[in-house]
């Protein structure tokens, strides 16, 4: 097990599977993410003073967090939500082989 420097998982929700897949494809093709996993979820939240209960898609985006600014810009360009959830969580430990794979898939650190 390796202690990674700069790798993370970015959480993002989308309103439907088509939007989730479009964003995932764009991030992987642009080498801003190594992998994006899509999960159907049920969200309960308050937006503009009203309680909402919605079916959404959770994107789990594995990346080098050095790419976060470019990733955030790409997500905002493609996302339909006024304020999309874009939350980065650091990977505090991971298998060396997997972290090397992330590094190979994502744009080089500058």
Tab-separated table of N, CA and C in Angstrom, residues 29-73:
chain	number	residue	atom	x	y	z
A	29	UNK	N	-11.878	11.378	-21.723
A	29	UNK	CA	-11.277	11.695	-23.021
A	29	UNK	C	-10.290	12.856	-22.929
A	30	UNK	N	-10.561	13.833	-22.049
A	30	UNK	CA	-9.672	14.976	-21.869
A	30	UNK	C	-8.510	14.666	-20.921
A	31	UNK	N	-8.454	13.425	-20.438
A	31	UNK	CA	-7.416	12.984	-19.498
A	31	UNK	C	-7.438	13.795	-18.198
A	32	UNK	N	-8.632	14.216	-17.804
A	32	UNK	CA	-8.814	14.880	-16.520
A	32	UNK	C	-9.202	13.873	-15.438
A	33	UNK	N	-9.606	12.672	-15.854
A	33	UNK	CA	-9.972	11.595	-14.940
A	33	UNK	C	-9.473	10.280	-15.516
A	34	UNK	N	-9.053	9.379	-14.626
A	34	UNK	CA	-8.633	8.051	-15.061
A	34	UNK	C	-9.844	7.148	-15.238
A	35	UNK	N	-10.833	7.307	-14.368
A	35	UNK	CA	-12.011	6.448	-14.358
A	35	UNK	C	-13.150	7.212	-13.700
A	36	UNK	N	-14.359	6.987	-14.195
A	36	UNK	CA	-15.552	7.564	-13.574
A	36	UNK	C	-16.562	6.435	-13.399
A	37	UNK	N	-16.970	6.194	-12.165
A	37	UNK	CA	-17.998	5.200	-11.870
A	37	UNK	C	-19.325	5.924	-11.697
A	38	UNK	N	-20.398	5.349	-12.242
A	38	UNK	CA	-21.726	5.962	-12.195
A	38	UNK	C	-22.657	5.088	-11.362
A	39	UNK	N	-23.349	5.717	-10.411
A	39	UNK	CA	-24.261	4.995	-9.532
A	39	UNK	C	-25.594	5.730	-9.456
A	40	UNK	N	-26.722	5.025	-9.588
A	40	UNK	CA	-28.012	5.679	-9.367
A	40	UNK	C	-28.208	5.911	-7.865
A	41	UNK	N	-28.692	7.095	-7.515
A	41	UNK	CA	-28.904	7.433	-6.095
A	41	UNK	C	-30.238	8.157	-5.939
A	42	UNK	N	-30.699	8.259	-4.698
A	42	UNK	CA	-31.875	9.049	-4.352
A	42	UNK	C	-31.401	10.153	-3.415
A	43	UNK	N	-31.560	11.398	-3.817
A	43	UNK	CA	-31.073	12.537	-3.035
A	43	UNK	C	-32.239	13.301	-2.420
A	44	UNK	N	-32.038	13.741	-1.195
A	44	UNK	CA	-32.994	14.606	-0.497
A	44	UNK	C	-32.215	15.838	-0.070
A	45	UNK	N	-32.668	17.004	-0.524
A	45	UNK	CA	-31.924	18.234	-0.244
A	45	UNK	C	-32.872	19.423	-0.306
A	46	UNK	N	-32.394	20.552	0.217
A	46	UNK	CA	-33.138	21.805	0.141
A	46	UNK	C	-32.473	22.672	-0.917
A	47	UNK	N	-33.280	23.192	-1.840
A	47	UNK	CA	-32.782	24.104	-2.868
A	47	UNK	C	-33.774	25.245	-2.991
A	48	UNK	N	-33.284	26.465	-2.853
A	48	UNK	CA	-34.083	27.681	-2.935
A	48	UNK	C	-35.303	27.604	-2.002
A	49	UNK	N	-35.052	27.116	-0.766
A	49	UNK	CA	-36.063	27.080	0.271
A	49	UNK	C	-37.072	25.951	0.173
A	50	UNK	N	-36.919	25.064	-0.800
A	50	UNK	CA	-37.868	23.953	-0.969
A	50	UNK	C	-37.167	22.617	-0.810
A	51	UNK	N	-37.865	21.670	-0.170
A	51	UNK	CA	-37.346	20.320	-0.024
A	51	UNK	C	-37.545	19.558	-1.332
A	52	UNK	N	-36.481	18.914	-1.801
A	52	UNK	CA	-36.527	18.127	-3.043
A	52	UNK	C	-36.150	16.690	-2.737
A	53	UNK	N	-36.797	15.764	-3.423
A	53	UNK	CA	-36.462	14.340	-3.377
A	53	UNK	C	-36.330	13.905	-4.826
A	54	UNK	N	-35.103	13.603	-5.237
A	54	UNK	CA	-34.822	13.372	-6.662
A	54	UNK	C	-34.017	12.107	-6.895
A	55	UNK	N	-34.263	11.492	-8.031
A	55	UNK	CA	-33.376	10.439	-8.525
A	55	UNK	C	-32.244	11.148	-9.263
A	56	UNK	N	-31.016	10.823	-8.903
A	56	UNK	CA	-29.856	11.421	-9.546
A	56	UNK	C	-28.845	10.322	-9.837
A	57	UNK	N	-27.757	10.706	-10.487
A	57	UNK	CA	-26.631	9.816	-10.738
A	57	UNK	C	-25.413	10.368	-10.026
A	58	UNK	N	-24.749	9.530	-9.236
A	58	UNK	CA	-23.530	9.912	-8.539
A	58	UNK	C	-22.343	9.509	-9.394
A	59	UNK	N	-21.479	10.457	-9.668
A	59	UNK	CA	-20.233	10.174	-10.378
A	59	UNK	C	-19.111	10.128	-9.355
A	60	UNK	N	-18.338	9.052	-9.378
A	60	UNK	CA	-17.142	8.901	-8.548
A	60	UNK	C	-15.964	9.003	-9.500
A	61	UNK	N	-15.281	10.122	-9.457
A	61	UNK	CA	-14.245	10.450	-10.441
A	61	UNK	C	-12.876	10.262	-9.799
A	62	UNK	N	-12.092	9.322	-10.321
A	62	UNK	CA	-10.752	9.067	-9.803
A	62	UNK	C	-9.753	9.860	-10.636
A	63	UNK	N	-8.907	10.645	-9.948
A	63	UNK	CA	-8.047	11.580	-10.672
A	63	UNK	C	-6.824	11.982	-9.864
A	64	UNK	N	-5.961	12.719	-10.506
A	64	UNK	CA	-4.874	13.448	-9.864
A	64	UNK	C	-5.461	14.826	-9.546
A	65	UNK	N	-5.462	15.187	-8.283
A	65	UNK	CA	-6.121	16.439	-7.886
A	65	UNK	C	-5.453	17.682	-8.443
A	66	UNK	N	-4.257	17.545	-9.032
A	66	UNK	CA	-3.643	18.679	-9.723
A	66	UNK	C	-4.514	19.101	-10.909
A	67	UNK	N	-5.367	18.200	-11.378
A	67	UNK	CA	-6.251	18.487	-12.502
A	67	UNK	C	-7.586	19.100	-12.067
A	68	UNK	N	-7.783	19.293	-10.754
A	68	UNK	CA	-9.085	19.760	-10.273
A	68	UNK	C	-9.566	21.064	-10.918
A	69	UNK	N	-8.744	22.107	-11.029
A	69	UNK	CA	-9.254	23.343	-11.642
A	69	UNK	C	-9.767	23.129	-13.070
A	70	UNK	N	-9.021	22.385	-13.876
A	70	UNK	CA	-9.461	22.125	-15.253
A	70	UNK	C	-10.705	21.240	-15.267
A	71	UNK	N	-10.755	20.277	-14.366
A	71	UNK	CA	-11.926	19.403	-14.266
A	71	UNK	C	-13.164	20.196	-13.869
A	72	UNK	N	-13.027	21.043	-12.877
A	72	UNK	CA	-14.152	21.865	-12.429
A	72	UNK	C	-14.675	22.734	-13.571
A	73	UNK	N	-13.779	23.334	-14.328
A	73	UNK	CA	-14.187	24.181	-15.462
A	73	UNK	C	-14.933	23.359	-16.510
